[in-house]
DNA sequence: TACTGTGAACCTATTCACAGCA
DNA sequence: TGCTGTGAATAGGTTCACAGTA
């Protein structure tokens, strides 16, 4: 059995782990809105329209994030953004988080375009594929490795997150390998469902999964 | 106040709308597992390991889906799959659902590889981009149109769902156009947050959003 | 024995209702 | 007046505990 007691070593004053999951998701969304908006002030009702929830809930979330600065014409977007980023551990001072892409098929290579991640707080610093052909031919601003070097490179590059775009059948085994070298989260672009190892979070974002989820409600 | 009583006009025997949202998401996941597994039987505990929830909850979900066939060595995967598909409106008899890709940048073109959607119950039948250059040069098994023909083609092709991979700044306006021609759901690959028009569901699956959500919990 | 199915208890998230404030 | 912030009420989802069954 895997010992979980040592999995989390808190490296900062990040309180996000204490936030309820739904609030965390909405606050992430709010952070993205605030990063993009040009408005100087926003009310909870306006935010609710963009996040997709009621104004009351927006105010709750903001309260949970530890921000109190609202006045009768809404929130100052700059101040609110700082507070939300701090609550989510994505503040100005926060280190850029290092990611890798595993599986350089059509979808994986599309993500080599690192401009996608500009200003997000994340940087892709490595790519992996089982085909040496691909890792040698493809061009990118960061190194591409054969899959055999996954463990070594993840450790050496101190990579925290992985974007998984391998064929479905490899998803489970690659996940286990990633987990063993201490990855903290996986963005799963495959349609495969796999057991998330202890201490590894998974976000399922396969287009197929997303379409199924959408369609299931209609 | 908005009157919700008339919002849903049930167009079939699809009961998925009645399922609680979290259950629906887990059942979608379960459906994917069942479609992929080779096992003839699975217990609720095994399923729970893959879906990421407790066995009790799996049994609740299965019950909500209207299936009762479990016995002391678990569920027959074939029978369970039929039941889950029926509950989600994705049964054998269900029509293939028609989708389009809007925005044929690197990410959008990666999704032109229609093998991604094989066997999923979805088919991409059109692509759109504001650059006529792209729509004329790119190769695909289905037609690619200039963005100006969005409304016409979505109506003519009876497209129900859209995959959005345009630049962030265009996300809101394209969403409104899609909504006006009756699209039912949008898979949002952009990092933009936009107000979902009445009657349109949105699944946010941008890699950036996914990474932020993962990282916010650590 | 090893599982499922489910009423009841519990806990969590959301909404209501309204006081407080600019 | 028009907003925020929050205690209290409500609704909703999850887990417990256990009876039922092959």
Short mmCIF file of C-alpha atoms (C1' of nucleotides) in Angstrom, two decimals:
data_model
loop_
_atom_site.label_atom_id
_atom_site.label_comp_id
_atom_site.label_asym_id
_atom_site.label_seq_id
_atom_site.Cartn_x
_atom_site.Cartn_y
_atom_site.Cartn_z
CA UNK A 1 0.00 0.00 0.00
CA UNK A 2 1.05 3.50 -0.71
CA UNK A 3 1.71 5.72 2.27
CA UNK A 4 -0.21 8.94 1.87
CA UNK A 5 1.00 10.68 4.97
CA UNK A 6 3.97 12.21 3.22
CA UNK A 7 2.30 13.01 -0.08
CA UNK A 8 1.53 16.61 0.65
CA UNK A 9 4.27 18.86 1.75
CA UNK A 10 2.78 22.28 1.94
CA UNK A 11 5.12 24.62 0.24
CA UNK A 12 3.31 27.81 0.98
CA UNK A 13 0.37 29.56 2.58
CA UNK A 14 -1.95 28.16 -0.07
CA UNK A 15 -5.37 27.67 1.47
CA UNK A 16 -7.14 26.44 -1.65
CA UNK A 17 -7.24 22.87 -0.41
CA UNK A 18 -9.74 24.05 2.18
CA UNK A 19 -12.18 25.41 -0.41
CA UNK A 20 -15.10 23.21 -1.37
CA UNK A 21 -14.57 21.73 -4.79
CA UNK A 22 -17.46 23.50 -6.54
CA UNK A 23 -16.29 26.84 -5.19
CA UNK A 24 -12.76 26.13 -6.34
CA UNK A 25 -13.91 25.40 -9.86
CA UNK A 26 -15.97 28.59 -9.97
CA UNK A 27 -13.11 30.63 -8.56
CA UNK A 28 -10.80 29.29 -11.26
CA UNK A 29 -13.32 30.45 -13.78
CA UNK A 30 -13.59 33.80 -12.05
CA UNK A 31 -9.83 34.16 -12.13
CA UNK A 32 -9.83 33.61 -15.88
CA UNK A 33 -12.57 36.17 -16.31
CA UNK A 34 -10.72 38.73 -14.25
CA UNK A 35 -7.50 38.13 -16.13
CA UNK A 36 -9.25 38.81 -19.42
CA UNK A 37 -11.65 41.59 -18.59
CA UNK A 38 -11.01 45.21 -19.29
CA UNK A 39 -13.75 46.35 -16.91
CA UNK A 40 -12.53 48.10 -13.78
CA UNK A 41 -15.48 47.03 -11.71
CA UNK A 42 -17.83 44.05 -11.81
CA UNK A 43 -20.87 43.20 -9.69
CA UNK A 44 -21.63 39.75 -8.40
CA UNK A 45 -24.58 39.54 -10.77
CA UNK A 46 -22.39 40.29 -13.77
CA UNK A 47 -19.88 37.70 -12.66
CA UNK A 48 -22.66 35.21 -12.10
CA UNK A 49 -23.74 35.62 -15.69
CA UNK A 50 -20.28 34.70 -16.91
CA UNK A 51 -19.57 31.90 -14.46
CA UNK A 52 -23.04 30.46 -14.77
CA UNK A 53 -24.36 30.74 -11.24
CA UNK A 54 -26.40 33.07 -9.06
CA UNK A 55 -25.05 36.31 -7.66
CA UNK A 56 -25.39 35.09 -4.09
CA UNK A 57 -23.12 32.20 -4.82
CA UNK A 58 -20.54 34.47 -6.38
CA UNK A 59 -20.47 36.51 -3.20
CA UNK A 60 -20.14 33.36 -1.10
CA UNK A 61 -17.22 32.17 -3.21
CA UNK A 62 -15.52 35.53 -2.99
CA UNK A 63 -16.06 35.48 0.75
CA UNK A 64 -14.58 31.98 0.95
CA UNK A 65 -11.58 33.26 -0.97
CA UNK A 66 -11.09 35.72 1.85
CA UNK A 67 -11.98 38.91 0.01
CA UNK A 68 -14.19 41.57 1.60
CA UNK A 69 -13.69 44.62 -0.59
CA UNK A 70 -17.07 44.82 -2.29
CA UNK A 71 -18.93 48.11 -2.23
CA UNK A 72 -22.23 49.27 -3.58
CA UNK A 73 -21.04 49.38 -7.16
CA UNK A 74 -19.41 45.97 -7.16
CA UNK A 75 -15.84 44.76 -6.92
CA UNK A 76 -12.62 46.34 -8.07
CA UNK A 77 -11.41 43.80 -10.61
CA UNK A 78 -7.73 44.29 -9.88
CA UNK A 79 -8.04 43.86 -6.15
CA UNK A 80 -10.41 40.95 -6.55
CA UNK A 81 -8.06 39.23 -8.98
CA UNK A 82 -5.17 39.45 -6.53
CA UNK A 83 -7.30 37.98 -3.79
CA UNK A 84 -8.60 35.14 -5.92
CA UNK A 85 -5.14 34.32 -7.22
CA UNK A 86 -3.81 34.25 -3.69
CA UNK A 87 -6.61 31.98 -2.55
CA UNK A 88 -5.95 29.59 -5.43
CA UNK A 89 -2.20 29.65 -4.94
CA UNK A 90 -1.69 31.29 -8.31
CA UNK A 91 -0.58 34.65 -7.04
CA UNK A 92 1.96 36.90 -8.69
CA UNK A 93 4.75 35.50 -6.62
CA UNK A 94 3.80 31.91 -7.39
CA UNK A 95 6.32 29.91 -9.36
CA UNK A 96 5.50 28.93 -12.93
CA UNK A 97 4.26 25.37 -12.78
CA UNK A 98 6.06 22.91 -14.96
CA UNK A 99 4.13 20.54 -17.20
CA UNK A 100 4.78 17.93 -19.82
CA UNK A 101 2.86 16.50 -22.73
CA UNK A 102 2.78 12.73 -22.96
CA UNK A 103 1.81 11.41 -26.36
CA UNK A 104 2.67 13.46 -29.41
CA UNK A 105 -0.02 12.40 -31.83
CA UNK A 106 -2.11 14.99 -33.62
CA UNK A 107 -3.64 16.34 -30.45
CA UNK A 108 -0.43 16.31 -28.44
CA UNK A 109 1.55 18.11 -31.10
CA UNK A 110 -1.16 20.74 -31.38
CA UNK A 111 -0.37 21.62 -27.77
CA UNK A 112 3.32 22.12 -28.53
CA UNK A 113 2.23 25.61 -29.54
CA UNK A 114 3.30 27.09 -26.27
CA UNK A 115 1.49 30.37 -26.85
CA UNK A 116 -1.57 28.51 -25.55
CA UNK A 117 -0.07 28.63 -22.08
CA UNK A 118 1.31 32.16 -22.15
CA UNK A 119 0.34 34.11 -19.07
CA UNK A 120 -1.45 31.14 -17.55
CA UNK A 121 1.13 30.40 -14.89
CA UNK A 122 2.00 27.12 -16.58
CA UNK A 123 4.80 26.20 -18.93
CA UNK A 124 5.26 23.03 -20.90
CA UNK A 125 8.89 22.01 -20.48
CA UNK A 126 8.98 18.53 -22.00
CA UNK A 127 7.21 16.21 -24.40
CA UNK A 128 7.25 12.43 -24.57
CA UNK A 129 6.34 9.86 -27.16
CA UNK A 130 7.05 6.19 -27.62
CA UNK A 131 8.03 6.84 -31.21
CA UNK A 132 11.62 8.08 -31.38
CA UNK A 133 10.81 9.10 -34.89
CA UNK A 134 8.38 11.71 -33.63
CA UNK A 135 10.51 13.02 -30.81
CA UNK A 136 13.37 13.55 -33.26
CA UNK A 137 11.44 15.06 -36.13
CA UNK A 138 9.03 17.37 -34.29
CA UNK A 139 10.13 20.88 -33.52
CA UNK A 140 9.46 22.61 -30.26
CA UNK A 141 10.97 25.16 -27.94
CA UNK A 142 11.49 22.54 -25.23
CA UNK A 143 13.07 19.06 -25.34
CA UNK A 144 11.16 16.01 -26.58
CA UNK A 145 12.10 12.65 -25.12
CA UNK A 146 11.43 9.02 -25.94
CA UNK A 147 8.91 7.51 -23.55
CA UNK A 148 11.59 5.38 -21.96
CA UNK A 149 13.07 8.48 -20.40
CA UNK A 150 9.79 9.59 -18.78
CA UNK A 151 10.75 8.88 -15.18
CA UNK A 152 14.21 10.39 -15.50
CA UNK A 153 13.08 13.57 -17.23
CA UNK A 154 10.04 14.21 -15.00
CA UNK A 155 12.28 14.01 -11.96
CA UNK A 156 15.14 16.01 -13.46
CA UNK A 157 12.85 18.74 -14.79
CA UNK A 158 10.75 18.81 -11.61
CA UNK A 159 7.56 18.45 -13.61
CA UNK A 160 4.34 18.69 -11.60
CA UNK A 161 1.57 18.21 -14.17
CA UNK A 162 1.07 16.10 -17.25
CA UNK A 163 -1.17 16.44 -20.26
CA UNK A 164 -2.08 12.95 -21.39
CA UNK A 165 -2.74 12.48 -25.10
CA UNK A 166 -1.60 8.91 -25.70
CA UNK A 167 -3.80 6.24 -27.30
CA UNK A 168 -6.60 5.17 -24.95
CA UNK A 169 -5.14 1.75 -24.26
CA UNK A 170 -1.92 3.25 -22.86
CA UNK A 171 -3.63 5.72 -20.55
CA UNK A 172 -3.68 3.51 -17.45
CA UNK A 173 -0.05 2.40 -17.63
CA UNK A 174 1.33 5.84 -18.41
CA UNK A 175 -0.71 7.24 -15.53
CA UNK A 176 0.86 4.75 -13.17
CA UNK A 177 4.33 5.63 -14.37
CA UNK A 178 3.62 9.33 -13.96
CA UNK A 179 2.25 8.75 -10.51
CA UNK A 180 5.35 6.85 -9.46
CA UNK A 181 7.57 9.79 -10.28
CA UNK A 182 5.44 12.10 -8.19
CA UNK A 183 3.23 13.91 -10.69
CA UNK A 184 0.47 15.88 -8.96
CA UNK A 185 -2.15 16.16 -11.64
CA UNK A 186 -3.08 14.82 -15.03
CA UNK A 187 -5.15 16.49 -17.73
CA UNK A 188 -6.67 13.49 -19.46
CA UNK A 189 -7.31 14.10 -23.14
CA UNK A 190 -8.01 10.44 -23.78
CA UNK A 191 -11.44 8.87 -23.67
CA UNK A 192 -10.13 6.20 -21.29
CA UNK A 193 -11.23 6.06 -17.67
CA UNK A 194 -8.56 4.93 -15.27
CA UNK A 195 -8.12 4.63 -11.55
CA UNK A 196 -6.48 7.79 -10.30
CA UNK A 197 -3.55 6.77 -8.14
CA UNK A 198 -3.44 8.04 -4.58
CA UNK A 199 -2.47 11.70 -4.53
CA UNK A 200 -2.92 12.33 -8.24
CA UNK A 201 -5.78 14.48 -9.45
CA UNK A 202 -7.29 13.94 -12.86
CA UNK A 203 -9.27 16.31 -15.06
CA UNK A 204 -11.07 14.57 -17.89
CA UNK A 205 -11.21 16.80 -20.93
CA UNK A 206 -11.47 14.44 -23.85
CA UNK A 207 -13.68 15.95 -26.55
CA UNK A 208 -15.62 12.70 -26.59
CA UNK A 209 -16.23 12.76 -22.85
CA UNK A 210 -17.24 16.39 -23.08
CA UNK A 211 -19.71 15.73 -25.90
CA UNK A 212 -21.19 12.76 -24.08
CA UNK A 213 -21.65 14.87 -20.98
CA UNK A 214 -23.34 17.62 -22.96
CA UNK A 215 -25.59 15.28 -24.85
CA UNK A 216 -26.60 13.26 -21.80
CA UNK A 217 -28.56 16.23 -20.57
CA UNK A 218 -30.70 16.81 -23.63
CA UNK B 1 -38.24 36.23 -12.75
CA UNK B 2 -37.66 33.55 -15.27
CA UNK B 3 -40.35 30.97 -15.61
CA UNK B 4 -38.76 27.57 -15.75
CA UNK B 5 -41.89 25.55 -16.06
CA UNK B 6 -41.91 25.63 -19.84
CA UNK B 7 -38.19 25.40 -20.39
CA UNK B 8 -38.01 21.69 -21.02
CA UNK B 9 -40.16 20.15 -23.64
CA UNK B 10 -39.44 16.49 -23.48
CA UNK B 11 -38.89 15.21 -26.97
CA UNK B 12 -38.59 11.56 -26.16
CA UNK B 13 -38.36 8.92 -23.50
CA UNK B 14 -34.96 10.23 -22.48
CA UNK B 15 -34.97 10.54 -18.74
CA UNK B 16 -31.41 11.83 -18.38
CA UNK B 17 -32.63 15.34 -17.73
CA UNK B 18 -34.10 14.07 -14.50
CA UNK B 19 -30.78 12.74 -13.24
CA UNK B 20 -28.83 14.93 -10.85
CA UNK B 21 -25.88 16.48 -12.59
CA UNK B 22 -23.16 14.69 -10.60
CA UNK B 23 -24.83 11.35 -11.24
CA UNK B 24 -25.07 12.11 -14.93
CA UNK B 25 -21.36 12.88 -15.15
CA UNK B 26 -20.47 9.67 -13.35
CA UNK B 27 -22.82 7.66 -15.53
CA UNK B 28 -21.16 9.08 -18.64
CA UNK B 29 -17.88 7.95 -17.24
CA UNK B 30 -19.36 4.55 -16.43
CA UNK B 31 -20.65 4.26 -19.96
CA UNK B 32 -17.17 4.88 -21.32
CA UNK B 33 -15.73 2.27 -18.98
CA UNK B 34 -18.31 -0.29 -20.01
CA UNK B 35 -17.73 0.40 -23.68
CA UNK B 36 -14.04 -0.23 -23.26
CA UNK B 37 -13.89 -3.08 -20.78
CA UNK B 38 -13.44 -6.69 -21.73
CA UNK B 39 -14.65 -7.89 -18.33
CA UNK B 40 -17.98 -9.71 -18.36
CA UNK B 41 -18.85 -8.70 -14.84
CA UNK B 42 -17.93 -5.76 -12.62
CA UNK B 43 -18.77 -4.99 -9.00
CA UNK B 44 -19.75 -1.58 -7.75
CA UNK B 45 -16.45 -1.39 -5.87
CA UNK B 46 -14.44 -2.04 -9.04
CA UNK B 47 -16.43 0.57 -10.89
CA UNK B 48 -15.97 3.00 -8.06
CA UNK B 49 -12.21 2.63 -8.35
CA UNK B 50 -12.37 3.65 -12.00
CA UNK B 51 -14.95 6.40 -11.70
CA UNK B 52 -13.40 7.80 -8.54
CA UNK B 53 -16.21 7.44 -6.06
CA UNK B 54 -17.47 5.03 -3.42
CA UNK B 55 -19.20 1.77 -4.22
CA UNK B 56 -22.42 2.93 -2.57
CA UNK B 57 -22.62 5.88 -4.89
CA UNK B 58 -22.08 3.68 -7.92
CA UNK B 59 -25.03 1.56 -6.85
CA UNK B 60 -27.14 4.68 -6.33
CA UNK B 61 -26.27 5.95 -9.78
CA UNK B 62 -27.06 2.62 -11.36
CA UNK B 63 -30.34 2.59 -9.50
CA UNK B 64 -31.12 6.10 -10.72
CA UNK B 65 -30.41 4.90 -14.23
CA UNK B 66 -33.18 2.40 -13.69
CA UNK B 67 -31.11 -0.77 -13.62
CA UNK B 68 -31.75 -3.48 -11.03
CA UNK B 69 -29.89 -6.50 -12.37
CA UNK B 70 -27.03 -6.70 -9.88
CA UNK B 71 -26.39 -10.01 -8.18
CA UNK B 72 -23.88 -11.22 -5.64
CA UNK B 73 -20.99 -11.23 -8.06
CA UNK B 74 -21.62 -7.80 -9.50
CA UNK B 75 -23.18 -6.53 -12.70
CA UNK B 76 -23.27 -8.04 -16.15
CA UNK B 77 -21.39 -5.43 -18.14
CA UNK B 78 -23.41 -5.88 -21.32
CA UNK B 79 -26.77 -5.52 -19.66
CA UNK B 80 -25.56 -2.63 -17.52
CA UNK B 81 -24.18 -0.83 -20.56
CA UNK B 82 -27.52 -1.07 -22.36
CA UNK B 83 -29.31 0.32 -19.34
CA UNK B 84 -26.87 3.19 -18.85
CA UNK B 85 -26.94 4.08 -22.54
CA UNK B 86 -30.70 4.10 -22.47
CA UNK B 87 -30.77 6.31 -19.39
CA UNK B 88 -28.36 8.76 -21.02
CA UNK B 89 -30.20 8.76 -24.33
CA UNK B 90 -27.22 7.19 -26.07
CA UNK B 91 -28.75 3.80 -26.71
CA UNK B 92 -28.12 1.63 -29.74
CA UNK B 93 -31.08 3.06 -31.57
CA UNK B 94 -30.06 6.66 -30.90
CA UNK B 95 -29.15 8.71 -33.93
CA UNK B 96 -25.54 9.70 -34.44
CA UNK B 97 -25.27 13.25 -33.15
CA UNK B 98 -23.92 15.77 -35.58
CA UNK B 99 -21.15 18.15 -34.53
CA UNK B 100 -18.96 20.82 -36.04
CA UNK B 101 -15.58 22.29 -35.27
CA UNK B 102 -15.39 26.05 -35.19
CA UNK B 103 -11.87 27.43 -35.49
CA UNK B 104 -9.33 25.44 -37.45
CA UNK B 105 -6.10 26.51 -35.78
CA UNK B 106 -3.64 23.93 -34.55
CA UNK B 107 -6.03 22.51 -32.01
CA UNK B 108 -9.06 22.55 -34.26
CA UNK B 109 -7.28 20.83 -37.11
CA UNK B 110 -6.01 18.15 -34.73
CA UNK B 111 -9.66 17.24 -34.18
CA UNK B 112 -10.27 16.79 -37.89
CA UNK B 113 -8.90 13.31 -37.32
CA UNK B 114 -12.33 11.77 -37.15
CA UNK B 115 -11.07 8.48 -35.75
CA UNK B 116 -11.20 10.27 -32.38
CA UNK B 117 -14.99 10.12 -32.55
CA UNK B 118 -15.39 6.62 -33.92
CA UNK B 119 -17.89 4.59 -31.96
CA UNK B 120 -18.69 7.50 -29.67
CA UNK B 121 -22.11 8.23 -31.10
CA UNK B 122 -20.89 11.56 -32.46
CA UNK B 123 -19.73 12.55 -35.90
CA UNK B 124 -18.08 15.76 -36.99
CA UNK B 125 -19.80 16.82 -40.17
CA UNK B 126 -18.44 20.33 -40.75
CA UNK B 127 -15.60 22.66 -39.92
CA UNK B 128 -15.50 26.45 -39.95
CA UNK B 129 -12.77 29.05 -39.98
CA UNK B 130 -12.67 32.75 -40.76
CA UNK B 131 -9.66 32.16 -42.98
CA UNK B 132 -10.79 30.98 -46.39
CA UNK B 133 -7.20 30.01 -46.92
CA UNK B 134 -7.47 27.35 -44.26
CA UNK B 135 -10.85 26.02 -45.27
CA UNK B 136 -9.60 25.57 -48.81
CA UNK B 137 -6.20 24.08 -48.07
CA UNK B 138 -7.02 21.73 -45.22
CA UNK B 139 -8.08 18.20 -46.03
CA UNK B 140 -10.86 16.42 -44.26
CA UNK B 141 -13.54 13.83 -44.86
CA UNK B 142 -16.29 16.42 -44.34
CA UNK B 143 -16.80 19.91 -45.77
CA UNK B 144 -15.00 22.96 -44.39
CA UNK B 145 -16.75 26.30 -44.68
CA UNK B 146 -15.77 29.95 -44.28
CA UNK B 147 -17.12 31.37 -41.03
CA UNK B 148 -19.60 33.52 -42.92
CA UNK B 149 -21.55 30.39 -43.79
CA UNK B 150 -21.85 29.22 -40.17
CA UNK B 151 -25.58 29.86 -39.77
CA UNK B 152 -26.49 28.39 -43.14
CA UNK B 153 -24.42 25.25 -42.74
CA UNK B 154 -25.40 24.53 -39.14
CA UNK B 155 -29.05 24.70 -40.12
CA UNK B 156 -28.65 22.77 -43.36
CA UNK B 157 -26.57 20.04 -41.76
CA UNK B 158 -28.78 19.87 -38.66
CA UNK B 159 -25.75 20.23 -36.38
CA UNK B 160 -26.47 19.89 -32.67
CA UNK B 161 -23.08 20.40 -31.01
CA UNK B 162 -20.04 22.55 -31.62
CA UNK B 163 -16.43 22.24 -30.63
CA UNK B 164 -15.08 25.73 -30.12
CA UNK B 165 -11.40 26.28 -30.82
CA UNK B 166 -11.30 29.87 -32.02
CA UNK B 167 -9.06 32.55 -30.51
CA UNK B 168 -10.26 33.53 -27.02
CA UNK B 169 -11.47 36.95 -28.08
CA UNK B 170 -13.91 35.47 -30.60
CA UNK B 171 -15.41 32.93 -28.22
CA UNK B 172 -18.31 35.08 -27.01
CA UNK B 173 -19.49 36.25 -30.43
CA UNK B 174 -19.20 32.83 -32.07
CA UNK B 175 -21.12 31.36 -29.15
CA UNK B 176 -23.93 33.81 -29.73
CA UNK B 177 -24.06 33.00 -33.42
CA UNK B 178 -24.12 29.29 -32.68
CA UNK B 179 -26.84 29.78 -30.14
CA UNK B 180 -28.98 31.70 -32.62
CA UNK B 181 -28.97 28.81 -35.04
CA UNK B 182 -30.12 26.43 -32.37
CA UNK B 183 -26.98 24.66 -31.23
CA UNK B 184 -27.59 22.61 -28.06
CA UNK B 185 -24.13 22.34 -26.58
CA UNK B 186 -20.62 23.72 -26.91
CA UNK B 187 -17.34 22.08 -26.00
CA UNK B 188 -15.22 25.09 -25.16
CA UNK B 189 -11.55 24.54 -25.89
CA UNK B 190 -10.76 28.22 -25.41
CA UNK B 191 -9.64 29.75 -22.14
CA UNK B 192 -12.37 32.37 -22.44
CA UNK B 193 -15.35 32.43 -20.11
CA UNK B 194 -18.57 33.55 -21.70
CA UNK B 195 -22.21 33.76 -20.74
CA UNK B 196 -23.93 30.60 -21.91
CA UNK B 197 -27.02 31.65 -23.83
CA UNK B 198 -30.34 30.28 -22.67
CA UNK B 199 -30.69 26.66 -23.66
CA UNK B 200 -27.06 26.10 -24.57
CA UNK B 201 -24.88 23.94 -22.38
CA UNK B 202 -21.15 24.51 -22.20
CA UNK B 203 -18.36 22.15 -21.19
CA UNK B 204 -15.09 23.91 -20.51
CA UNK B 205 -12.18 21.75 -21.51
CA UNK B 206 -9.39 24.16 -22.28
CA UNK B 207 -6.04 22.70 -21.23
CA UNK B 208 -5.34 25.92 -19.37
CA UNK B 209 -8.62 25.77 -17.45
CA UNK B 210 -7.97 22.13 -16.67
CA UNK B 211 -4.46 22.81 -15.39
CA UNK B 212 -5.66 25.73 -13.28
CA UNK B 213 -8.36 23.56 -11.75
CA UNK B 214 -5.87 20.83 -10.96
CA UNK B 215 -3.33 23.16 -9.50
CA UNK B 216 -5.81 25.12 -7.43
CA UNK B 217 -6.21 22.14 -5.16
CA UNK B 218 -2.58 21.56 -4.29
"C1'" DT C 1 -20.09 -15.45 1.73
"C1'" DA C 2 -20.05 -11.52 -1.10
"C1'" DC C 3 -22.43 -8.85 -3.27
"C1'" DT C 4 -26.71 -5.49 -4.36
"C1'" DG C 5 -30.55 -2.15 -3.23
"C1'" DT C 6 -32.38 1.28 -0.29
"C1'" DG C 7 -34.53 3.88 3.93
"C1'" DA C 8 -32.63 6.94 7.08
"C1'" DA C 9 -29.01 9.91 8.77
"C1'" DC C 10 -25.73 12.95 7.65
"C1'" DC C 11 -23.28 16.44 5.55
"C1'" DT C 12 -22.48 19.89 2.06
"C1'" DA C 13 -23.80 23.39 -1.13
"C1'" DT C 14 -27.09 26.72 -2.46
"C1'" DT C 15 -30.58 30.01 -1.81
"C1'" DC C 16 -33.30 33.11 0.99
"C1'" DA C 17 -33.83 37.09 3.57
"C1'" DC C 18 -32.23 40.95 5.28
"C1'" DA C 19 -28.92 43.97 7.88
"C1'" DG C 20 -25.10 47.03 6.72
"C1'" DC C 21 -22.85 50.26 3.99
"C1'" DA C 22 -21.32 53.71 0.27
"C1'" DT D 1 -30.83 53.27 -4.19
"C1'" DG D 2 -28.10 49.40 -5.27
"C1'" DC D 3 -24.95 46.86 -4.01
"C1'" DT D 4 -22.28 43.52 -0.58
"C1'" DG D 5 -21.87 40.10 3.31
"C1'" DT D 6 -23.82 36.60 6.07
"C1'" DG D 7 -26.98 33.92 9.55
"C1'" DA D 8 -30.65 30.88 8.89
"C1'" DA D 9 -33.40 27.85 6.07
"C1'" DT D 10 -33.58 24.76 2.41
"C1'" DA D 11 -32.38 21.63 -1.00
"C1'" DG D 12 -29.48 18.22 -2.67
"C1'" DG D 13 -25.96 14.68 -2.66
"C1'" DT D 14 -23.44 11.22 -0.16
"C1'" DT D 15 -22.70 7.82 3.17
"C1'" DC D 16 -24.25 4.61 6.70
"C1'" DA D 17 -26.32 0.58 8.07
"C1'" DC D 18 -28.46 -3.27 7.07
"C1'" DA D 19 -32.03 -6.25 4.99
"C1'" DG D 20 -32.39 -9.04 0.87
"C1'" DT D 21 -30.57 -12.33 -2.43
"C1'" DA D 22 -27.92 -15.61 -5.34
#
